[in-house]
Amino acid sequence: MPSYKYILLGLVFFALLLLYRWIPSRKVWALFSLTLLFAGAAAFWSFPPPPPPKMTEAERAEIHQQQEIFTAWYDEHKKNITQLDYNWQQYHNILESFKEGAIDIQTAYVRLRALTEDAKRTRDAVEAHIPPLALIGINYDLCAAVRQKTLAYADAQQQAISRTRNAADPAQLLTRDPAEQSRILEDTMIRESPPGLFLADEISTLRDNLTIPPEKDE
């Protein structure tokens, strides 16, 4: 059924049509119409929107259950993100230590080789940590998007570390000058570094979906 707003609006237009035939002066009709339209518009917007229907106990229980499922999954996912951040910090620490002369190219290569294995393990952990099927509809889709973005980032990070390791291989370097070697590694890092990992939109939408709105007492 149409709301009272639209019934009121229809009555206003119907009254204007009748008055157009009854009032001989078009100026008077125009002024009266404007007055009636302004009054109708004010009344139209003065009606408060209908309150949203209250949640049933079953709906509340379902949201609580979804909250628990998501929280358990996301807590584990955050551990993988923390490990990705740690790997990337270690990567930069190795390059910086070599640039400053704190380690030689052989040590840098050995550390990058070990870090490549760590990056692969982290990437595999992200891939294996799929969203639980118990998440419903859009909540599952959003978690899947979070995982996919993180996996793409982990892939790019592993590739950057791996290619920098290859560039640091003493057997393959064409120069023995540490400054030139450092420049080669930095160039590889700049070229291969992945863009940032941005998950704020998906996580914000998930938190909104899994928050029970406050309800006022009648």
PDB file of N, CA, C and O in Angstrom, residues 54-122:
ATOM      1  N   LYS A  54      11.807  -4.733  14.178  1.00  0.00           N
ATOM      2  CA  LYS A  54      12.693  -5.270  15.207  1.00  0.00           C
ATOM      3  C   LYS A  54      13.191  -6.655  14.812  1.00  0.00           C
ATOM      4  O   LYS A  54      12.485  -7.433  14.176  1.00  0.00           O
ATOM      5  N   MET A  55      14.422  -6.922  15.209  1.00  0.00           N
ATOM      6  CA  MET A  55      14.990  -8.240  14.929  1.00  0.00           C
ATOM      7  C   MET A  55      14.345  -9.296  15.814  1.00  0.00           C
ATOM      8  O   MET A  55      14.042  -9.052  16.982  1.00  0.00           O
ATOM      9  N   THR A  56      14.196 -10.458  15.225  1.00  0.00           N
ATOM     10  CA  THR A  56      13.722 -11.587  16.013  1.00  0.00           C
ATOM     11  C   THR A  56      14.903 -12.187  16.778  1.00  0.00           C
ATOM     12  O   THR A  56      16.072 -11.908  16.480  1.00  0.00           O
ATOM     13  N   GLU A  57      14.581 -12.991  17.752  1.00  0.00           N
ATOM     14  CA  GLU A  57      15.642 -13.650  18.515  1.00  0.00           C
ATOM     15  C   GLU A  57      16.468 -14.568  17.621  1.00  0.00           C
ATOM     16  O   GLU A  57      17.688 -14.706  17.799  1.00  0.00           O
ATOM     17  N   ALA A  58      15.817 -15.194  16.641  1.00  0.00           N
ATOM     18  CA  ALA A  58      16.551 -16.065  15.717  1.00  0.00           C
ATOM     19  C   ALA A  58      17.541 -15.263  14.875  1.00  0.00           C
ATOM     20  O   ALA A  58      18.669 -15.709  14.633  1.00  0.00           O
ATOM     21  N   GLU A  59      17.133 -14.062  14.445  1.00  0.00           N
ATOM     22  CA  GLU A  59      18.027 -13.214  13.650  1.00  0.00           C
ATOM     23  C   GLU A  59      19.215 -12.749  14.492  1.00  0.00           C
ATOM     24  O   GLU A  59      20.356 -12.700  14.013  1.00  0.00           O
ATOM     25  N   ARG A  60      18.944 -12.390  15.737  1.00  0.00           N
ATOM     26  CA  ARG A  60      20.040 -11.981  16.634  1.00  0.00           C
ATOM     27  C   ARG A  60      21.013 -13.141  16.866  1.00  0.00           C
ATOM     28  O   ARG A  60      22.227 -12.956  16.849  1.00  0.00           O
ATOM     29  N   ALA A  61      20.474 -14.315  17.085  1.00  0.00           N
ATOM     30  CA  ALA A  61      21.328 -15.478  17.330  1.00  0.00           C
ATOM     31  C   ALA A  61      22.191 -15.782  16.110  1.00  0.00           C
ATOM     32  O   ALA A  61      23.369 -16.152  16.247  1.00  0.00           O
ATOM     33  N   GLU A  62      21.614 -15.598  14.932  1.00  0.00           N
ATOM     34  CA  GLU A  62      22.382 -15.858  13.704  1.00  0.00           C
ATOM     35  C   GLU A  62      23.532 -14.879  13.560  1.00  0.00           C
ATOM     36  O   GLU A  62      24.651 -15.260  13.185  1.00  0.00           O
ATOM     37  N   ILE A  63      23.280 -13.582  13.872  1.00  0.00           N
ATOM     38  CA  ILE A  63      24.352 -12.583  13.779  1.00  0.00           C
ATOM     39  C   ILE A  63      25.445 -12.898  14.797  1.00  0.00           C
ATOM     40  O   ILE A  63      26.637 -12.802  14.491  1.00  0.00           O
ATOM     41  N   HIS A  64      25.062 -13.265  16.013  1.00  0.00           N
ATOM     42  CA  HIS A  64      26.065 -13.623  17.023  1.00  0.00           C
ATOM     43  C   HIS A  64      26.912 -14.805  16.546  1.00  0.00           C
ATOM     44  O   HIS A  64      28.138 -14.821  16.725  1.00  0.00           O
ATOM     45  N   GLN A  65      26.263 -15.767  15.931  1.00  0.00           N
ATOM     46  CA  GLN A  65      26.999 -16.929  15.433  1.00  0.00           C
ATOM     47  C   GLN A  65      27.963 -16.523  14.318  1.00  0.00           C
ATOM     48  O   GLN A  65      29.114 -16.968  14.284  1.00  0.00           O
ATOM     49  N   GLN A  66      27.490 -15.664  13.398  1.00  0.00           N
ATOM     50  CA  GLN A  66      28.346 -15.180  12.315  1.00  0.00           C
ATOM     51  C   GLN A  66      29.533 -14.373  12.862  1.00  0.00           C
ATOM     52  O   GLN A  66      30.649 -14.457  12.343  1.00  0.00           O
ATOM     53  N   GLN A  67      29.271 -13.593  13.911  1.00  0.00           N
ATOM     54  CA  GLN A  67      30.358 -12.837  14.550  1.00  0.00           C
ATOM     55  C   GLN A  67      31.456 -13.779  15.043  1.00  0.00           C
ATOM     56  O   GLN A  67      32.647 -13.527  14.821  1.00  0.00           O
ATOM     57  N   GLU A  68      31.058 -14.835  15.720  1.00  0.00           N
ATOM     58  CA  GLU A  68      32.034 -15.775  16.274  1.00  0.00           C
ATOM     59  C   GLU A  68      32.821 -16.471  15.168  1.00  0.00           C
ATOM     60  O   GLU A  68      34.046 -16.640  15.275  1.00  0.00           O
ATOM     61  N   ILE A  69      32.125 -16.861  14.110  1.00  0.00           N
ATOM     62  CA  ILE A  69      32.804 -17.550  13.005  1.00  0.00           C
ATOM     63  C   ILE A  69      33.799 -16.613  12.334  1.00  0.00           C
ATOM     64  O   ILE A  69      34.954 -16.989  12.066  1.00  0.00           O
ATOM     65  N   PHE A  70      33.356 -15.378  12.057  1.00  0.00           N
ATOM     66  CA  PHE A  70      34.242 -14.418  11.401  1.00  0.00           C
ATOM     67  C   PHE A  70      35.437 -14.077  12.281  1.00  0.00           C
ATOM     68  O   PHE A  70      36.583 -14.030  11.804  1.00  0.00           O
ATOM     69  N   THR A  71      35.202 -13.831  13.566  1.00  0.00           N
ATOM     70  CA  THR A  71      36.285 -13.432  14.468  1.00  0.00           C
ATOM     71  C   THR A  71      37.355 -14.511  14.537  1.00  0.00           C
ATOM     72  O   THR A  71      38.559 -14.219  14.496  1.00  0.00           O
ATOM     73  N   ALA A  72      36.933 -15.775  14.646  1.00  0.00           N
ATOM     74  CA  ALA A  72      37.913 -16.865  14.710  1.00  0.00           C
ATOM     75  C   ALA A  72      38.731 -16.926  13.425  1.00  0.00           C
ATOM     76  O   ALA A  72      39.961 -17.102  13.464  1.00  0.00           O
ATOM     77  N   TRP A  73      38.069 -16.770  12.282  1.00  0.00           N
ATOM     78  CA  TRP A  73      38.795 -16.807  10.999  1.00  0.00           C
ATOM     79  C   TRP A  73      39.725 -15.606  10.846  1.00  0.00           C
ATOM     80  O   TRP A  73      40.885 -15.752  10.457  1.00  0.00           O
ATOM     81  N   TYR A  74      39.234 -14.439  11.190  1.00  0.00           N
ATOM     82  CA  TYR A  74      40.014 -13.219  10.968  1.00  0.00           C
ATOM     83  C   TYR A  74      41.200 -13.117  11.926  1.00  0.00           C
ATOM     84  O   TYR A  74      42.249 -12.590  11.565  1.00  0.00           O
ATOM     85  N   ASP A  75      41.050 -13.635  13.135  1.00  0.00           N
ATOM     86  CA  ASP A  75      42.182 -13.623  14.077  1.00  0.00           C
ATOM     87  C   ASP A  75      43.359 -14.410  13.496  1.00  0.00           C
ATOM     88  O   ASP A  75      44.518 -13.997  13.613  1.00  0.00           O
ATOM     89  N   GLU A  76      43.053 -15.546  12.875  1.00  0.00           N
ATOM     90  CA  GLU A  76      44.117 -16.331  12.255  1.00  0.00           C
ATOM     91  C   GLU A  76      44.672 -15.628  11.023  1.00  0.00           C
ATOM     92  O   GLU A  76      45.880 -15.657  10.754  1.00  0.00           O
ATOM     93  N   HIS A  77      43.787 -14.992  10.271  1.00  0.00           N
ATOM     94  CA  HIS A  77      44.233 -14.269   9.069  1.00  0.00           C
ATOM     95  C   HIS A  77      45.164 -13.122   9.450  1.00  0.00           C
ATOM     96  O   HIS A  77      46.153 -12.860   8.753  1.00  0.00           O
ATOM     97  N   LYS A  78      44.866 -12.454  10.552  1.00  0.00           N
ATOM     98  CA  LYS A  78      45.725 -11.343  11.000  1.00  0.00           C
ATOM     99  C   LYS A  78      47.119 -11.834  11.354  1.00  0.00           C
ATOM    100  O   LYS A  78      48.097 -11.094  11.192  1.00  0.00           O
ATOM    101  N   LYS A  79      47.225 -13.065  11.845  1.00  0.00           N
ATOM    102  CA  LYS A  79      48.557 -13.617  12.131  1.00  0.00           C
ATOM    103  C   LYS A  79      49.376 -13.733  10.840  1.00  0.00           C
ATOM    104  O   LYS A  79      50.587 -13.450  10.835  1.00  0.00           O
ATOM    105  N   ASN A  80      48.721 -14.148   9.769  1.00  0.00           N
ATOM    106  CA  ASN A  80      49.418 -14.225   8.477  1.00  0.00           C
ATOM    107  C   ASN A  80      49.836 -12.836   7.995  1.00  0.00           C
ATOM    108  O   ASN A  80      50.931 -12.666   7.448  1.00  0.00           O
ATOM    109  N   ILE A  81      48.967 -11.851   8.186  1.00  0.00           N
ATOM    110  CA  ILE A  81      49.310 -10.483   7.784  1.00  0.00           C
ATOM    111  C   ILE A  81      50.498  -9.974   8.609  1.00  0.00           C
ATOM    112  O   ILE A  81      51.402  -9.320   8.078  1.00  0.00           O
ATOM    113  N   THR A  82      50.486 -10.279   9.895  1.00  0.00           N
ATOM    114  CA  THR A  82      51.616  -9.880  10.754  1.00  0.00           C
ATOM    115  C   THR A  82      52.913 -10.510  10.259  1.00  0.00           C
ATOM    116  O   THR A  82      53.969  -9.871  10.238  1.00  0.00           O
ATOM    117  N   GLN A  83      52.839 -11.775   9.835  1.00  0.00           N
ATOM    118  CA  GLN A  83      54.032 -12.452   9.321  1.00  0.00           C
ATOM    119  C   GLN A  83      54.481 -11.826   8.003  1.00  0.00           C
ATOM    120  O   GLN A  83      55.691 -11.687   7.756  1.00  0.00           O
ATOM    121  N   LEU A  84      53.539 -11.453   7.152  1.00  0.00           N
ATOM    122  CA  LEU A  84      53.892 -10.763   5.909  1.00  0.00           C
ATOM    123  C   LEU A  84      54.620  -9.457   6.200  1.00  0.00           C
ATOM    124  O   LEU A  84      55.626  -9.122   5.546  1.00  0.00           O
ATOM    125  N   ASP A  85      54.117  -8.709   7.175  1.00  0.00           N
ATOM    126  CA  ASP A  85      54.776  -7.449   7.563  1.00  0.00           C
ATOM    127  C   ASP A  85      56.186  -7.708   8.086  1.00  0.00           C
ATOM    128  O   ASP A  85      57.126  -6.963   7.775  1.00  0.00           O
ATOM    129  N   TYR A  86      56.314  -8.767   8.888  1.00  0.00           N
ATOM    130  CA  TYR A  86      57.634  -9.100   9.439  1.00  0.00           C
ATOM    131  C   TYR A  86      58.603  -9.493   8.324  1.00  0.00           C
ATOM    132  O   TYR A  86      59.767  -9.058   8.318  1.00  0.00           O
ATOM    133  N   ASN A  87      58.147 -10.311   7.390  1.00  0.00           N
ATOM    134  CA  ASN A  87      59.021 -10.699   6.273  1.00  0.00           C
ATOM    135  C   ASN A  87      59.497  -9.488   5.494  1.00  0.00           C
ATOM    136  O   ASN A  87      60.668  -9.399   5.106  1.00  0.00           O
ATOM    137  N   TRP A  88      58.581  -8.561   5.247  1.00  0.00           N
ATOM    138  CA  TRP A  88      58.936  -7.371   4.467  1.00  0.00           C
ATOM    139  C   TRP A  88      59.917  -6.479   5.229  1.00  0.00           C
ATOM    140  O   TRP A  88      60.812  -5.886   4.648  1.00  0.00           O
ATOM    141  N   GLN A  89      59.742  -6.415   6.538  1.00  0.00           N
ATOM    142  CA  GLN A  89      60.683  -5.644   7.358  1.00  0.00           C
ATOM    143  C   GLN A  89      62.066  -6.285   7.323  1.00  0.00           C
ATOM    144  O   GLN A  89      63.089  -5.587   7.201  1.00  0.00           O
ATOM    145  N   GLN A  90      62.120  -7.611   7.415  1.00  0.00           N
ATOM    146  CA  GLN A  90      63.396  -8.308   7.339  1.00  0.00           C
ATOM    147  C   GLN A  90      64.072  -8.101   5.987  1.00  0.00           C
ATOM    148  O   GLN A  90      65.287  -7.943   5.893  1.00  0.00           O
ATOM    149  N   TYR A  91      63.273  -8.102   4.948  1.00  0.00           N
ATOM    150  CA  TYR A  91      63.786  -7.870   3.594  1.00  0.00           C
ATOM    151  C   TYR A  91      64.497  -6.526   3.516  1.00  0.00           C
ATOM    152  O   TYR A  91      65.638  -6.426   3.042  1.00  0.00           O
ATOM    153  N   HIS A  92      63.851  -5.499   4.007  1.00  0.00           N
ATOM    154  CA  HIS A  92      64.460  -4.158   3.972  1.00  0.00           C
ATOM    155  C   HIS A  92      65.670  -4.077   4.905  1.00  0.00           C
ATOM    156  O   HIS A  92      66.648  -3.374   4.596  1.00  0.00           O
ATOM    157  N   ASN A  93      65.607  -4.785   6.031  1.00  0.00           N
ATOM    158  CA  ASN A  93      66.746  -4.780   6.950  1.00  0.00           C
ATOM    159  C   ASN A  93      67.991  -5.388   6.299  1.00  0.00           C
ATOM    160  O   ASN A  93      69.117  -4.894   6.483  1.00  0.00           O
ATOM    161  N   ILE A  94      67.806  -6.460   5.539  1.00  0.00           N
ATOM    162  CA  ILE A  94      68.936  -7.107   4.852  1.00  0.00           C
ATOM    163  C   ILE A  94      69.558  -6.152   3.843  1.00  0.00           C
ATOM    164  O   ILE A  94      70.791  -5.970   3.790  1.00  0.00           O
ATOM    165  N   LEU A  95      68.708  -5.519   3.034  1.00  0.00           N
ATOM    166  CA  LEU A  95      69.224  -4.589   2.018  1.00  0.00           C
ATOM    167  C   LEU A  95      69.912  -3.392   2.660  1.00  0.00           C
ATOM    168  O   LEU A  95      70.951  -2.925   2.176  1.00  0.00           O
ATOM    169  N   GLU A  96      69.346  -2.914   3.757  1.00  0.00           N
ATOM    170  CA  GLU A  96      69.942  -1.757   4.434  1.00  0.00           C
ATOM    171  C   GLU A  96      71.272  -2.139   5.085  1.00  0.00           C
ATOM    172  O   GLU A  96      72.243  -1.362   5.044  1.00  0.00           O
ATOM    173  N   SER A  97      71.321  -3.326   5.690  1.00  0.00           N
ATOM    174  CA  SER A  97      72.570  -3.774   6.320  1.00  0.00           C
ATOM    175  C   SER A  97      73.687  -3.917   5.287  1.00  0.00           C
ATOM    176  O   SER A  97      74.842  -3.552   5.534  1.00  0.00           O
ATOM    177  N   PHE A  98      73.337  -4.440   4.115  1.00  0.00           N
ATOM    178  CA  PHE A  98      74.342  -4.571   3.066  1.00  0.00           C
ATOM    179  C   PHE A  98      74.780  -3.199   2.549  1.00  0.00           C
ATOM    180  O   PHE A  98      75.967  -2.947   2.338  1.00  0.00           O
ATOM    181  N   LYS A  99      73.823  -2.310   2.378  1.00  0.00           N
ATOM    182  CA  LYS A  99      74.149  -0.973   1.880  1.00  0.00           C
ATOM    183  C   LYS A  99      75.087  -0.245   2.835  1.00  0.00           C
ATOM    184  O   LYS A  99      76.004   0.476   2.414  1.00  0.00           O
ATOM    185  N   GLU A 100      74.883  -0.433   4.141  1.00  0.00           N
ATOM    186  CA  GLU A 100      75.704   0.246   5.147  1.00  0.00           C
ATOM    187  C   GLU A 100      77.031  -0.466   5.406  1.00  0.00           C
ATOM    188  O   GLU A 100      77.852   0.012   6.182  1.00  0.00           O
ATOM    189  N   GLY A 101      77.227  -1.629   4.786  1.00  0.00           N
ATOM    190  CA  GLY A 101      78.478  -2.355   4.970  1.00  0.00           C
ATOM    191  C   GLY A 101      78.509  -3.233   6.197  1.00  0.00           C
ATOM    192  O   GLY A 101      79.575  -3.753   6.565  1.00  0.00           O
ATOM    193  N   ALA A 102      77.359  -3.429   6.860  1.00  0.00           N
ATOM    194  CA  ALA A 102      77.329  -4.261   8.060  1.00  0.00           C
ATOM    195  C   ALA A 102      77.460  -5.742   7.708  1.00  0.00           C
ATOM    196  O   ALA A 102      77.900  -6.546   8.548  1.00  0.00           O
ATOM    197  N   ILE A 103      77.064  -6.118   6.495  1.00  0.00           N
ATOM    198  CA  ILE A 103      77.215  -7.504   6.031  1.00  0.00           C
ATOM    199  C   ILE A 103      77.759  -7.476   4.604  1.00  0.00           C
ATOM    200  O   ILE A 103      77.644  -6.464   3.896  1.00  0.00           O
ATOM    201  N   ASP A 104      78.355  -8.587   4.175  1.00  0.00           N
ATOM    202  CA  ASP A 104      78.857  -8.644   2.800  1.00  0.00           C
ATOM    203  C   ASP A 104      77.796  -9.258   1.887  1.00  0.00           C
ATOM    204  O   ASP A 104      76.732  -9.690   2.346  1.00  0.00           O
ATOM    205  N   ILE A 105      78.087  -9.326   0.601  1.00  0.00           N
ATOM    206  CA  ILE A 105      77.104  -9.797  -0.369  1.00  0.00           C
ATOM    207  C   ILE A 105      76.763 -11.271  -0.159  1.00  0.00           C
ATOM    208  O   ILE A 105      75.621 -11.692  -0.354  1.00  0.00           O
ATOM    209  N   GLN A 106      77.755 -12.065   0.284  1.00  0.00           N
ATOM    210  CA  GLN A 106      77.494 -13.484   0.524  1.00  0.00           C
ATOM    211  C   GLN A 106      76.488 -13.657   1.656  1.00  0.00           C
ATOM    212  O   GLN A 106      75.561 -14.463   1.564  1.00  0.00           O
ATOM    213  N   THR A 107      76.674 -12.881   2.733  1.00  0.00           N
ATOM    214  CA  THR A 107      75.737 -12.954   3.868  1.00  0.00           C
ATOM    215  C   THR A 107      74.351 -12.472   3.448  1.00  0.00           C
ATOM    216  O   THR A 107      73.326 -13.060   3.829  1.00  0.00           O
ATOM    217  N   ALA A 108      74.315 -11.390   2.671  1.00  0.00           N
ATOM    218  CA  ALA A 108      73.025 -10.885   2.188  1.00  0.00           C
ATOM    219  C   ALA A 108      72.307 -11.943   1.363  1.00  0.00           C
ATOM    220  O   ALA A 108      71.089 -12.157   1.495  1.00  0.00           O
ATOM    221  N   TYR A 109      73.057 -12.632   0.528  1.00  0.00           N
ATOM    222  CA  TYR A 109      72.471 -13.678  -0.327  1.00  0.00           C
ATOM    223  C   TYR A 109      71.924 -14.821   0.526  1.00  0.00           C
ATOM    224  O   TYR A 109      70.808 -15.306   0.284  1.00  0.00           O
ATOM    225  N   VAL A 110      72.691 -15.262   1.520  1.00  0.00           N
ATOM    226  CA  VAL A 110      72.253 -16.365   2.380  1.00  0.00           C
ATOM    227  C   VAL A 110      70.973 -15.981   3.130  1.00  0.00           C
ATOM    228  O   VAL A 110      70.022 -16.767   3.233  1.00  0.00           O
ATOM    229  N   ARG A 111      70.938 -14.738   3.639  1.00  0.00           N
ATOM    230  CA  ARG A 111      69.754 -14.301   4.385  1.00  0.00           C
ATOM    231  C   ARG A 111      68.543 -14.148   3.462  1.00  0.00           C
ATOM    232  O   ARG A 111      67.410 -14.485   3.843  1.00  0.00           O
ATOM    233  N   LEU A 112      68.757 -13.644   2.271  1.00  0.00           N
ATOM    234  CA  LEU A 112      67.652 -13.514   1.317  1.00  0.00           C
ATOM    235  C   LEU A 112      67.131 -14.892   0.893  1.00  0.00           C
ATOM    236  O   LEU A 112      65.927 -15.068   0.686  1.00  0.00           O
ATOM    237  N   ARG A 113      68.032 -15.854   0.788  1.00  0.00           N
ATOM    238  CA  ARG A 113      67.614 -17.209   0.432  1.00  0.00           C
ATOM    239  C   ARG A 113      66.732 -17.799   1.527  1.00  0.00           C
ATOM    240  O   ARG A 113      65.695 -18.433   1.240  1.00  0.00           O
ATOM    241  N   ALA A 114      67.132 -17.602   2.788  1.00  0.00           N
ATOM    242  CA  ALA A 114      66.314 -18.102   3.898  1.00  0.00           C
ATOM    243  C   ALA A 114      64.972 -17.359   3.963  1.00  0.00           C
ATOM    244  O   ALA A 114      63.924 -17.963   4.224  1.00  0.00           O
ATOM    245  N   LEU A 115      65.021 -16.050   3.701  1.00  0.00           N
ATOM    246  CA  LEU A 115      63.790 -15.265   3.756  1.00  0.00           C
ATOM    247  C   LEU A 115      62.827 -15.652   2.632  1.00  0.00           C
ATOM    248  O   LEU A 115      61.608 -15.603   2.802  1.00  0.00           O
ATOM    249  N   THR A 116      63.367 -16.064   1.507  1.00  0.00           N
ATOM    250  CA  THR A 116      62.519 -16.531   0.414  1.00  0.00           C
ATOM    251  C   THR A 116      61.702 -17.743   0.846  1.00  0.00           C
ATOM    252  O   THR A 116      60.512 -17.873   0.509  1.00  0.00           O
ATOM    253  N   GLU A 117      62.321 -18.629   1.598  1.00  0.00           N
ATOM    254  CA  GLU A 117      61.593 -19.793   2.114  1.00  0.00           C
ATOM    255  C   GLU A 117      60.527 -19.378   3.118  1.00  0.00           C
ATOM    256  O   GLU A 117      59.412 -19.920   3.118  1.00  0.00           O
ATOM    257  N   ASP A 118      60.861 -18.413   3.978  1.00  0.00           N
ATOM    258  CA  ASP A 118      59.860 -17.909   4.931  1.00  0.00           C
ATOM    259  C   ASP A 118      58.681 -17.277   4.190  1.00  0.00           C
ATOM    260  O   ASP A 118      57.521 -17.473   4.573  1.00  0.00           O
ATOM    261  N   ALA A 119      58.974 -16.509   3.141  1.00  0.00           N
ATOM    262  CA  ALA A 119      57.917 -15.856   2.370  1.00  0.00           C
ATOM    263  C   ALA A 119      57.014 -16.887   1.703  1.00  0.00           C
ATOM    264  O   ALA A 119      55.793 -16.711   1.620  1.00  0.00           O
ATOM    265  N   LYS A 120      57.617 -17.974   1.225  1.00  0.00           N
ATOM    266  CA  LYS A 120      56.809 -19.032   0.597  1.00  0.00           C
ATOM    267  C   LYS A 120      55.905 -19.699   1.626  1.00  0.00           C
ATOM    268  O   LYS A 120      54.733 -19.984   1.340  1.00  0.00           O
ATOM    269  N   ARG A 121      56.439 -19.963   2.817  1.00  0.00           N
ATOM    270  CA  ARG A 121      55.611 -20.585   3.850  1.00  0.00           C
ATOM    271  C   ARG A 121      54.444 -19.674   4.232  1.00  0.00           C
ATOM    272  O   ARG A 121      53.316 -20.144   4.435  1.00  0.00           O
ATOM    273  N   THR A 122      54.720 -18.380   4.328  1.00  0.00           N
ATOM    274  CA  THR A 122      53.659 -17.440   4.671  1.00  0.00           C
ATOM    275  C   THR A 122      52.615 -17.384   3.560  1.00  0.00           C
ATOM    276  O   THR A 122      51.403 -17.396   3.820  1.00  0.00           O
TER     277      THR A 122
END
